[in-house]
GROMACS .gro file of C-alpha atoms in nm:
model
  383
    1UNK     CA    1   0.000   0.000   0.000
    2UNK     CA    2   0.261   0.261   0.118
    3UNK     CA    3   0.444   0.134  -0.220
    4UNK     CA    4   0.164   0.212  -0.441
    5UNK     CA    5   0.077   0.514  -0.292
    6UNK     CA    6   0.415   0.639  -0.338
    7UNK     CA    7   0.395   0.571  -0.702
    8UNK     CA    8   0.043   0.721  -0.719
    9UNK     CA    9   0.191   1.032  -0.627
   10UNK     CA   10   0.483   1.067  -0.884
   11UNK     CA   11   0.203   1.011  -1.136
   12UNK     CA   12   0.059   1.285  -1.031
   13UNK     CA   13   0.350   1.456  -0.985
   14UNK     CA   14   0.438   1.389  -1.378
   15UNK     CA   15   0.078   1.447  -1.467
   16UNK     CA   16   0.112   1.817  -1.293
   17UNK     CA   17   0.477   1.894  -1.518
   18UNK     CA   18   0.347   1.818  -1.832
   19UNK     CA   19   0.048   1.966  -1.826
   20UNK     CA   20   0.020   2.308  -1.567
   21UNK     CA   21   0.239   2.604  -1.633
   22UNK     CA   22   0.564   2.616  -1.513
   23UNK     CA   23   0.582   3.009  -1.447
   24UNK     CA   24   0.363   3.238  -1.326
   25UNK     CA   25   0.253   3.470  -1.649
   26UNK     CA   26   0.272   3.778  -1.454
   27UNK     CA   27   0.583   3.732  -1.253
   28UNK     CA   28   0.734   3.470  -1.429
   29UNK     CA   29   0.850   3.307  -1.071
   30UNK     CA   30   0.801   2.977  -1.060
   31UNK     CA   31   0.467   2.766  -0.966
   32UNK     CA   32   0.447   2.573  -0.686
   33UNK     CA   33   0.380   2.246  -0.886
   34UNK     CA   34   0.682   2.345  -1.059
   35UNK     CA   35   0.893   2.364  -0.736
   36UNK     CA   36   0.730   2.061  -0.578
   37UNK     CA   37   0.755   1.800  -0.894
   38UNK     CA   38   0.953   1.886  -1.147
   39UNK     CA   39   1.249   1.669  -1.188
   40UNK     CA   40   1.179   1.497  -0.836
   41UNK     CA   41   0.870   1.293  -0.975
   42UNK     CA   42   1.084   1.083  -1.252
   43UNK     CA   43   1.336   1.070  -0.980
   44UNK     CA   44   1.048   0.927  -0.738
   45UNK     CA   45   0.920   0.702  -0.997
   46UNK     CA   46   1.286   0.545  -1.079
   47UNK     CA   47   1.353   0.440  -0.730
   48UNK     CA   48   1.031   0.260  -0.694
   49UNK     CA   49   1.071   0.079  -1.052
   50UNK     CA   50   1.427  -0.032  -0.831
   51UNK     CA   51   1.216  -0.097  -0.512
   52UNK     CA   52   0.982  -0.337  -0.736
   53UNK     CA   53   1.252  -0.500  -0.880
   54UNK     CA   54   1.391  -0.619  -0.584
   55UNK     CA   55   1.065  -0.732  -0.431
   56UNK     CA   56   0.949  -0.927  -0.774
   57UNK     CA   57   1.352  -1.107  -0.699
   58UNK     CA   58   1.334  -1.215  -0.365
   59UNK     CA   59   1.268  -0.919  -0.128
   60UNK     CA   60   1.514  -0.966   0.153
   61UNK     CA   61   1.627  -1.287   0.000
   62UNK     CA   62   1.750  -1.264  -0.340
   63UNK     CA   63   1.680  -1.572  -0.584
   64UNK     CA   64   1.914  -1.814  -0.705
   65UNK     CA   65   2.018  -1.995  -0.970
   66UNK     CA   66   1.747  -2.071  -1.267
   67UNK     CA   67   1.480  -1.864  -1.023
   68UNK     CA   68   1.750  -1.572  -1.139
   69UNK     CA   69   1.805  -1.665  -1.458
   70UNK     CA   70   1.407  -1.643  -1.498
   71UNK     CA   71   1.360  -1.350  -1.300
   72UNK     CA   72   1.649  -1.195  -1.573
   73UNK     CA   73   1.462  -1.309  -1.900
   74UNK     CA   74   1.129  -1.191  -1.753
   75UNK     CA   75   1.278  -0.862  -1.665
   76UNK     CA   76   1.454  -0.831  -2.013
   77UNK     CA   77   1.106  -0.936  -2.179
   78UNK     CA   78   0.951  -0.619  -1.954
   79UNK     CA   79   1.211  -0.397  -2.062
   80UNK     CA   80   1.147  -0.490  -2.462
   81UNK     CA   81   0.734  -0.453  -2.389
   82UNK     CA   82   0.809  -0.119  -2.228
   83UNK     CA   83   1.019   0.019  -2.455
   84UNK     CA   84   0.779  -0.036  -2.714
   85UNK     CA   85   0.477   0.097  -2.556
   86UNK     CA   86   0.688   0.403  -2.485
   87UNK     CA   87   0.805   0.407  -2.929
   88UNK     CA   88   0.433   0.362  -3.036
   89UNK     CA   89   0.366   0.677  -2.823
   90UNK     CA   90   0.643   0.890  -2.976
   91UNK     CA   91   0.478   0.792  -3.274
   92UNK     CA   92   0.126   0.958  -3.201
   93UNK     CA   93   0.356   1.292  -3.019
   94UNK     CA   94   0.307   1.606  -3.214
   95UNK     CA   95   0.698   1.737  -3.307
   96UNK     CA   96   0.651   1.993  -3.024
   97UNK     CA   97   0.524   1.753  -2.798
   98UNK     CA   98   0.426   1.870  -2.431
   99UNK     CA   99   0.551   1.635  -2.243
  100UNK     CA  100   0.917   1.345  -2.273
  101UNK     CA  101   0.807   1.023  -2.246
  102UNK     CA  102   0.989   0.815  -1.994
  103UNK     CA  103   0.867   0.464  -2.107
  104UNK     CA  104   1.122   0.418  -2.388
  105UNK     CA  105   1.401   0.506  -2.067
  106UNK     CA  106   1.236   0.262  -1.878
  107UNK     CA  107   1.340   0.005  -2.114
  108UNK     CA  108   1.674   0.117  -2.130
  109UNK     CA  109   1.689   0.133  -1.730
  110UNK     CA  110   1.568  -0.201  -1.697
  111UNK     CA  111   1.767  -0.378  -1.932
  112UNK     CA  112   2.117  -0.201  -1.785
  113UNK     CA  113   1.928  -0.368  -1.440
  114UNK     CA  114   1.937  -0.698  -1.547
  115UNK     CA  115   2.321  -0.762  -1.406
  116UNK     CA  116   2.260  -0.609  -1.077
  117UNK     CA  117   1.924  -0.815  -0.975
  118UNK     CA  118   2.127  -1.053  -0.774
  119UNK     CA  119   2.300  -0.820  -0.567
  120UNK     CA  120   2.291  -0.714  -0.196
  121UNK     CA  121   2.191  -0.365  -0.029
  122UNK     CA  122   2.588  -0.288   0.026
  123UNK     CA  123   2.676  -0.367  -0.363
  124UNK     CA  124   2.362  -0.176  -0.484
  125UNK     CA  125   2.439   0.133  -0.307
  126UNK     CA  126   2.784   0.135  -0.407
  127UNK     CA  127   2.710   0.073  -0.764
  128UNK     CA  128   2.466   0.367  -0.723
  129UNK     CA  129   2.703   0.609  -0.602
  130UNK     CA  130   2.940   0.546  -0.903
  131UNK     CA  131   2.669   0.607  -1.197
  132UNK     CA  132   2.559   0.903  -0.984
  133UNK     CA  133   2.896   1.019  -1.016
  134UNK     CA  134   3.029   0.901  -1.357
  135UNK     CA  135   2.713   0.926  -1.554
  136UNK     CA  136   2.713   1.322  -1.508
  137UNK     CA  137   3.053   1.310  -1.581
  138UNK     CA  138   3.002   1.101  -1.911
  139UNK     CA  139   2.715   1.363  -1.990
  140UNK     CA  140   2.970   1.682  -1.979
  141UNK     CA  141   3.286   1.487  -2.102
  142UNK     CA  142   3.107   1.359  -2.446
  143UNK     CA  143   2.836   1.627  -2.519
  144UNK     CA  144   3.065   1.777  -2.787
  145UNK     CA  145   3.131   1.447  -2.986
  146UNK     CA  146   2.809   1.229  -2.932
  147UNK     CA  147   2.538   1.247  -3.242
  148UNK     CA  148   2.262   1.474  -3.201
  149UNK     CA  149   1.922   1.327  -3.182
  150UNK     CA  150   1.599   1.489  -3.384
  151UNK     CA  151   1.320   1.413  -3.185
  152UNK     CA  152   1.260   1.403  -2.752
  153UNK     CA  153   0.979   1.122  -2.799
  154UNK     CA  154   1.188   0.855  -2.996
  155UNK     CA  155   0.976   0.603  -3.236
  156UNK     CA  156   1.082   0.294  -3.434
  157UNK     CA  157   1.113   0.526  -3.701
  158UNK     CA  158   1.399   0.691  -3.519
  159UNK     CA  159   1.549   0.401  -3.392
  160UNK     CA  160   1.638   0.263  -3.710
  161UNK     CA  161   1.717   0.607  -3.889
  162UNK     CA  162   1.912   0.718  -3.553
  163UNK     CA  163   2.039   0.471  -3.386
  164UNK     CA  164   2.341   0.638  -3.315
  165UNK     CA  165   2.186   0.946  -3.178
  166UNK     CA  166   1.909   0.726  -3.030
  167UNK     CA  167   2.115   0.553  -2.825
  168UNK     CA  168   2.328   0.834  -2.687
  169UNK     CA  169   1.961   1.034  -2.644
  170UNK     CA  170   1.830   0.724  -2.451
  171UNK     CA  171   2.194   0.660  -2.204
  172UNK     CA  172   2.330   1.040  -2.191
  173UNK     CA  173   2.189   1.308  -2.359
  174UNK     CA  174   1.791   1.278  -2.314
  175UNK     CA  175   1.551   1.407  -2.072
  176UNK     CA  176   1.586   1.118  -1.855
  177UNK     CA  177   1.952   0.980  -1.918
  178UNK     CA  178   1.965   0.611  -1.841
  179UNK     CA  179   2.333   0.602  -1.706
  180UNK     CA  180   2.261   0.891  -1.432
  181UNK     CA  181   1.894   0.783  -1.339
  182UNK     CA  182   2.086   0.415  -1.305
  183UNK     CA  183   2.157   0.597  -0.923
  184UNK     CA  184   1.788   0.597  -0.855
  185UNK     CA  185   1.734   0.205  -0.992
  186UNK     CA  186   1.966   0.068  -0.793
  187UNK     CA  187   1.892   0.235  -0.492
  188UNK     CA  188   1.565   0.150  -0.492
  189UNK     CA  189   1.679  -0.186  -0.571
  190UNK     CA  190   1.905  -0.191  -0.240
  191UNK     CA  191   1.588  -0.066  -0.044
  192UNK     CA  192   1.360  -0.340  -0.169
  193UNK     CA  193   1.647  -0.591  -0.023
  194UNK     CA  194   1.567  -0.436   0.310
  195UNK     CA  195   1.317  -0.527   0.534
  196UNK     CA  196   1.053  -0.251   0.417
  197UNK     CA  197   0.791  -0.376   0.701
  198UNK     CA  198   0.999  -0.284   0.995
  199UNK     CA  199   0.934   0.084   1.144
  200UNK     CA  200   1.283   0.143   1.216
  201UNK     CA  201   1.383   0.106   0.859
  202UNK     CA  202   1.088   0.365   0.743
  203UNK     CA  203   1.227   0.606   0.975
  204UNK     CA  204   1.546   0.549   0.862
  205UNK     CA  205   1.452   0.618   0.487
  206UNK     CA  206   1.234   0.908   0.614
  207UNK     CA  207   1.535   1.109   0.859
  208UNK     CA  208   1.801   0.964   0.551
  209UNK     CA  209   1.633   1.104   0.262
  210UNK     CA  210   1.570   1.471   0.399
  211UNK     CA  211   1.912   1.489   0.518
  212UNK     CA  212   2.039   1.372   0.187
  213UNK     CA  213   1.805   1.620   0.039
  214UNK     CA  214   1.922   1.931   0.237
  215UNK     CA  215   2.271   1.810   0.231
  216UNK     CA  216   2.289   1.852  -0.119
  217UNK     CA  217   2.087   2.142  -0.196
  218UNK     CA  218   2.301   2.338   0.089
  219UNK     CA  219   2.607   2.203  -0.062
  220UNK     CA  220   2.525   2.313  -0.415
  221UNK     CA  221   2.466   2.659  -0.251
  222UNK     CA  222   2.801   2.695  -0.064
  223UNK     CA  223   2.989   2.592  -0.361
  224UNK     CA  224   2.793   2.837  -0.614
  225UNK     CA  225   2.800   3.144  -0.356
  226UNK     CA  226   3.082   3.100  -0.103
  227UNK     CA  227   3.348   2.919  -0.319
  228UNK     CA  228   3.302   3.141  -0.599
  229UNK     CA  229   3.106   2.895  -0.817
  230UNK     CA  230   2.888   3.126  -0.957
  231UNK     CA  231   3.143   3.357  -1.070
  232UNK     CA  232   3.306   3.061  -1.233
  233UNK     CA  233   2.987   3.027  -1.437
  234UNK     CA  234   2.959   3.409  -1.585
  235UNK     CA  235   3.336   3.386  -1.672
  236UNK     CA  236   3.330   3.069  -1.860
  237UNK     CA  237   3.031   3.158  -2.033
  238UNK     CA  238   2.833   3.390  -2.210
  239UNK     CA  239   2.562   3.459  -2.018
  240UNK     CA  240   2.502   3.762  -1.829
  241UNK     CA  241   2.377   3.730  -1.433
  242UNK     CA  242   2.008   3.770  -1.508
  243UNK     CA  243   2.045   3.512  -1.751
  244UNK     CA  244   2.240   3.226  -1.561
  245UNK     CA  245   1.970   3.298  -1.242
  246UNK     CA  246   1.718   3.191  -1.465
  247UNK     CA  247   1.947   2.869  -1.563
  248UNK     CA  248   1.969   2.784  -1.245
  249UNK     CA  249   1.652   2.791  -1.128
  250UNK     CA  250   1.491   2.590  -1.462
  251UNK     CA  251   1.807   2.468  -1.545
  252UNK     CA  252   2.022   2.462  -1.905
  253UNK     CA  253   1.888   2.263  -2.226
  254UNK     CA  254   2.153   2.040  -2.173
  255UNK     CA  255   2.482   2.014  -1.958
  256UNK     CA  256   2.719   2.295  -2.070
  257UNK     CA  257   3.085   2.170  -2.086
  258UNK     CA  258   3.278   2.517  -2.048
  259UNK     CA  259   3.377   2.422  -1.675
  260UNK     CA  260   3.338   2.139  -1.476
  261UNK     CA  261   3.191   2.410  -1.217
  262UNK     CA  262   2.801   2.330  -1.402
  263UNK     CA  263   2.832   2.020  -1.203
  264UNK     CA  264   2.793   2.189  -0.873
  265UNK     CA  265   2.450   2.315  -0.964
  266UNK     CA  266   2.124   2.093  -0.824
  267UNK     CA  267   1.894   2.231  -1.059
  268UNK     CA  268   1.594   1.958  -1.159
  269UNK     CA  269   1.686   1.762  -1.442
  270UNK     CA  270   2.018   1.891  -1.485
  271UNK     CA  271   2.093   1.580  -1.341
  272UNK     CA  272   2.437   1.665  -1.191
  273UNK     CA  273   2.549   1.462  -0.913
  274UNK     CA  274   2.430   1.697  -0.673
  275UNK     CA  275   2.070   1.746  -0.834
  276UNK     CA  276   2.057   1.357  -0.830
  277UNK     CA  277   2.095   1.347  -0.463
  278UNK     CA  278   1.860   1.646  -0.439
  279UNK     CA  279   1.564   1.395  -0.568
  280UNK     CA  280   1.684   1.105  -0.420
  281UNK     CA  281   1.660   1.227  -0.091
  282UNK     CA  282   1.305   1.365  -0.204
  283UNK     CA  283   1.253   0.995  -0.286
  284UNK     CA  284   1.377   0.830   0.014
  285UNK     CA  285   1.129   1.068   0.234
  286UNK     CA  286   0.839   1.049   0.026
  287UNK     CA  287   0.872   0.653   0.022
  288UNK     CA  288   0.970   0.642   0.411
  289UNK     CA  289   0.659   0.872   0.528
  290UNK     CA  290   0.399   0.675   0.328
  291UNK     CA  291   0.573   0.322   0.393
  292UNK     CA  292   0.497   0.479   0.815
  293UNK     CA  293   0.142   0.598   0.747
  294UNK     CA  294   0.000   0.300   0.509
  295UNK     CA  295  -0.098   0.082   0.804
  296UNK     CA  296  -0.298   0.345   0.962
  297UNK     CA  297  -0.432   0.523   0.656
  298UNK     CA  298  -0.527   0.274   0.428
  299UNK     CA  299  -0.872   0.386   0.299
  300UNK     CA  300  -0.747   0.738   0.229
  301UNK     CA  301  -0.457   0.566   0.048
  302UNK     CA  302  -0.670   0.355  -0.159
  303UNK     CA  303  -0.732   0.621  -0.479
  304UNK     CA  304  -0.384   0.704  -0.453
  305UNK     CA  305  -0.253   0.328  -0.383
  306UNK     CA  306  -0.515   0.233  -0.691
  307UNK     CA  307  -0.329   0.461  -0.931
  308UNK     CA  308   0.023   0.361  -0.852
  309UNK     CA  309  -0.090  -0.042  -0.896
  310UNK     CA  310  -0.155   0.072  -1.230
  311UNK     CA  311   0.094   0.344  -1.343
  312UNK     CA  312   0.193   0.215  -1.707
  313UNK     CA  313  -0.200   0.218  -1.807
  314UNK     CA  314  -0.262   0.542  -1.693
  315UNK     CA  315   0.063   0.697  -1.785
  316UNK     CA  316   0.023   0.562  -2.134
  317UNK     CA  317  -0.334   0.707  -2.169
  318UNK     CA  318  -0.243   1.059  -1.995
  319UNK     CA  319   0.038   1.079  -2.305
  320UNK     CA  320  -0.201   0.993  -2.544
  321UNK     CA  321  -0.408   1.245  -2.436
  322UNK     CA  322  -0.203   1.511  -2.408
  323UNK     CA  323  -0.113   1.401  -2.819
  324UNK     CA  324  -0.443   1.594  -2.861
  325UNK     CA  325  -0.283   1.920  -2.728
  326UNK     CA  326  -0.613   2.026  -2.582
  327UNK     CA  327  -0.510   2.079  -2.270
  328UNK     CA  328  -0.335   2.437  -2.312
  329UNK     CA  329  -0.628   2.695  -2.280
  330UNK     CA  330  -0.734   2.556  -1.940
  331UNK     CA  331  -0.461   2.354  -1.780
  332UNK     CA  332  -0.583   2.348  -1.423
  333UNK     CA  333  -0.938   2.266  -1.530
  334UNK     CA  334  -0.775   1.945  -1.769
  335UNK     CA  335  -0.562   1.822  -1.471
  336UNK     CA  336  -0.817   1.809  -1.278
  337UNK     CA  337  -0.999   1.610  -1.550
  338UNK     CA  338  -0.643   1.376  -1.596
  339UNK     CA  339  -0.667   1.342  -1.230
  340UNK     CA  340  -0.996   1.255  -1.152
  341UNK     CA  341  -1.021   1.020  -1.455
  342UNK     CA  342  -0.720   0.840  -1.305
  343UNK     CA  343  -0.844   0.843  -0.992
  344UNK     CA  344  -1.187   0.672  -1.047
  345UNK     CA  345  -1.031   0.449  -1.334
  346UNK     CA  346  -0.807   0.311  -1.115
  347UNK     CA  347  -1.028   0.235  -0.829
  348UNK     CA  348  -1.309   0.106  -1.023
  349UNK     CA  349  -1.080  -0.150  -1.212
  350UNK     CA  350  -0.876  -0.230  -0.944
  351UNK     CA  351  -1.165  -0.344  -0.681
  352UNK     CA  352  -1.306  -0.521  -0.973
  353UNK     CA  353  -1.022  -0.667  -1.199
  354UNK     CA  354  -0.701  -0.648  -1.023
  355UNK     CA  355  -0.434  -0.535  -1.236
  356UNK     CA  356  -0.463  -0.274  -1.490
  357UNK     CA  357  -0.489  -0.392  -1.883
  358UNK     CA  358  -0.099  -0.264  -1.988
  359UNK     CA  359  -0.008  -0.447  -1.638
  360UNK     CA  360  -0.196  -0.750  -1.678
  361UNK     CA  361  -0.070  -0.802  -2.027
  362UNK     CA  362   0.290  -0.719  -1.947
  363UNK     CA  363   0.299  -0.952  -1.623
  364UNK     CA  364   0.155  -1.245  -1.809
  365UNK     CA  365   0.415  -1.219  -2.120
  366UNK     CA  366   0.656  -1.254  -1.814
  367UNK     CA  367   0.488  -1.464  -1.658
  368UNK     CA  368   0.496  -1.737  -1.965
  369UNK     CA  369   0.900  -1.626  -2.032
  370UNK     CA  370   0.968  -1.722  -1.681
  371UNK     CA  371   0.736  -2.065  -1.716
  372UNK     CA  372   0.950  -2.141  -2.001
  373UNK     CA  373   1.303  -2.118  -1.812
  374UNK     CA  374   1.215  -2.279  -1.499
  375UNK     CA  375   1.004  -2.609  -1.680
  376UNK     CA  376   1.314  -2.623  -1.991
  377UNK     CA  377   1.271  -2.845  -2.268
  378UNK     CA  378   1.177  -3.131  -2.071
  379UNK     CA  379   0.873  -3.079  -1.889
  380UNK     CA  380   0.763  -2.863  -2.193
  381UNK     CA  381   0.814  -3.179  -2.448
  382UNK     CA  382   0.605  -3.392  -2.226
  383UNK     CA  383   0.347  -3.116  -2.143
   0.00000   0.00000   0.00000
């Protein structure tokens, strides 16, 4: 329940992005769904795809042998299904499209998952701090010489045109690089070995995660302002202070290389190592504080709990409605309408069918996969 609520939240959370404004008209400050969800909602939804990933392995007690070697092909047979849910909706994206669709990434993410589903808390974690510290670096070091990519919601299309550029789109240069948001997988991979039912672990995640979160924002802040990172920034580019204030608070289009001083910045989506530990902590407090409250408030959970059991149904059909761009006159009046849609969708189907339909068809295909490892040509020759 605290899980799925958790995940019902960074829907909304992505639901609130793509479709109300980021800045106030008037002032042009930010919004507060801006400041609350943006870049912290993918980062949310990442380290419960981890969390899942461990609990659908073993839990506390990772599986073994062909139980792994199942639980690999299954996950490698999710990734492939994913991925091309996520292409057929680039397809039906308008070339200005309102919102980057993560399901192609989550293909990618899987898949680079698929070598680290055996492992422990302690070699998760430590895996995670590398890619949250070499992916940025990747990002800055080969921006100059990796191939451009033509379109932010990738179809087959582009995949076989660009698979060059596709590929570097989907691990480095893209909205949601697969290489950095790797730190998120596998973290919520090493929290999905833990035991998640015991109190003292949920207050752990809850008191770890907004210390991480502070610690990093506050860091980012004494190196920009008191170590003279932000004078660093106007001298090695061209931007004027007015200018690089507004980077920093919506961040650059994509990492600029000039200095290695851009890395210092925790700006959402910039996805530096310090704005990766911004939402992680995020993550690690939103999942600890629901994980602490799901026992006790489990019917005002259940419309949120209902819509993260089924988050790749109703993602899928808030993208393709957005395709229809009709949301822009009145986007607080169509979120509600997203949201409330979701909301009842979710409970309906859930109290009456279980799974959602994109769930139910994915789990089965993986479901058969893993049937067909564990039995082997034996059992399956003789029925």
């Amino acid at each position: 329940m605290g899980i799925d609520a958790a995940r019902g939240l960074a829907l909304i959370g992505l639901m609130s992005v793509h479709i109300l404004p980021s800045y106030d008209d008037v002032s042009h400050e930010p919004t507060w769904s801006y400041l609350i969800f943006s870049g912290d909602s993918a980062a949310l939804f990442a380290l419960l795809a981890g969390v899942g990933l461990a609990l659908t392995s073993g839990g506390r007690h990772p599986h073994d042998g062909a139980t792994m070697t199942a639980d690999r092909i299954g996950l490698g047979v999710r990734a492939v299904l994913i991925a091309i849910v996520g292409l057929w909706i680039g397809a039906l994206m308008p070339a200005d499209a309102p919102a980057d669709n993560i399901l192609i990434y989550y293909g990618v993410f899987f898949l680079l998952a698929i070598p680290f589903l055996h492992a422990g808390p302690k070699v998760l974690f430590g895996c995670a701090a590398v890619f949250g510290l070499v992916g940025p670096l990747l990002m800055q070091g080969l921006m100059d010489v990796l191939p451009e990519w033509s379109s932010s919601n990738p179809t087959f299309t582009d995949v076989l045109s660009e698979p060059a550029g596709t590929i570097s789109q989907l691990l480095l240069t893209g909205t949601y690089p697969a290489l950095p948001y790797m730190t998120y997988l596998l973290v919520g991979m090493g929290i999905g070995r833990l035991n998640l039912r015991k109190s003292e672990v949920q207050i752990r995640l809850l008191v770890t995660g907004i210390g991480v979160a502070i610690f990093a924002q506050a860091t980012s802040y004494f190196l920009l302002y008191a170590f003279g990172g932000y004078q660093r920034l106007l001298d090695a580019s061209s931007m004027g202070e007015e200018e690089l204030a507004e980077v920093l608070v919506w961040g650059p289009d994509s990492l600029p290389t000039s200095t290695v001083w851009w890395l210092t910045i925790a700006t959402p989506h910039s996805n530096t190592p310090l704005a990766i530990a911004a939402s992680l902590g995020v993550g690690l407090a939103v999942l600890g504080a629901f994980l602490l409250i799901a026992r006790k408030a489990e019917a005002w959970l259940l419309p949120l709990a209902a819509m993260g059991a089924m988050t790749l149904t109703l993602y899928t059909a808030h993208l393709v409605a957005l395709s229809f761009e009709a949301h822009y006159d009145q986007p607080y009046l169509w979120f509600m309408v997203h949201l409330a849609v979701a909301a009842l969708f979710a409970v309906a189907w859930h109290r009456g069918l279980g799974q959602g339909p994109l769930e139910k068809v994915v789990s089965t295909s993986v479901k058969g996969t893993r049937r067909l490892v564990l039995d082997g040509p034996t059992k399956n020759a003789h029925g």
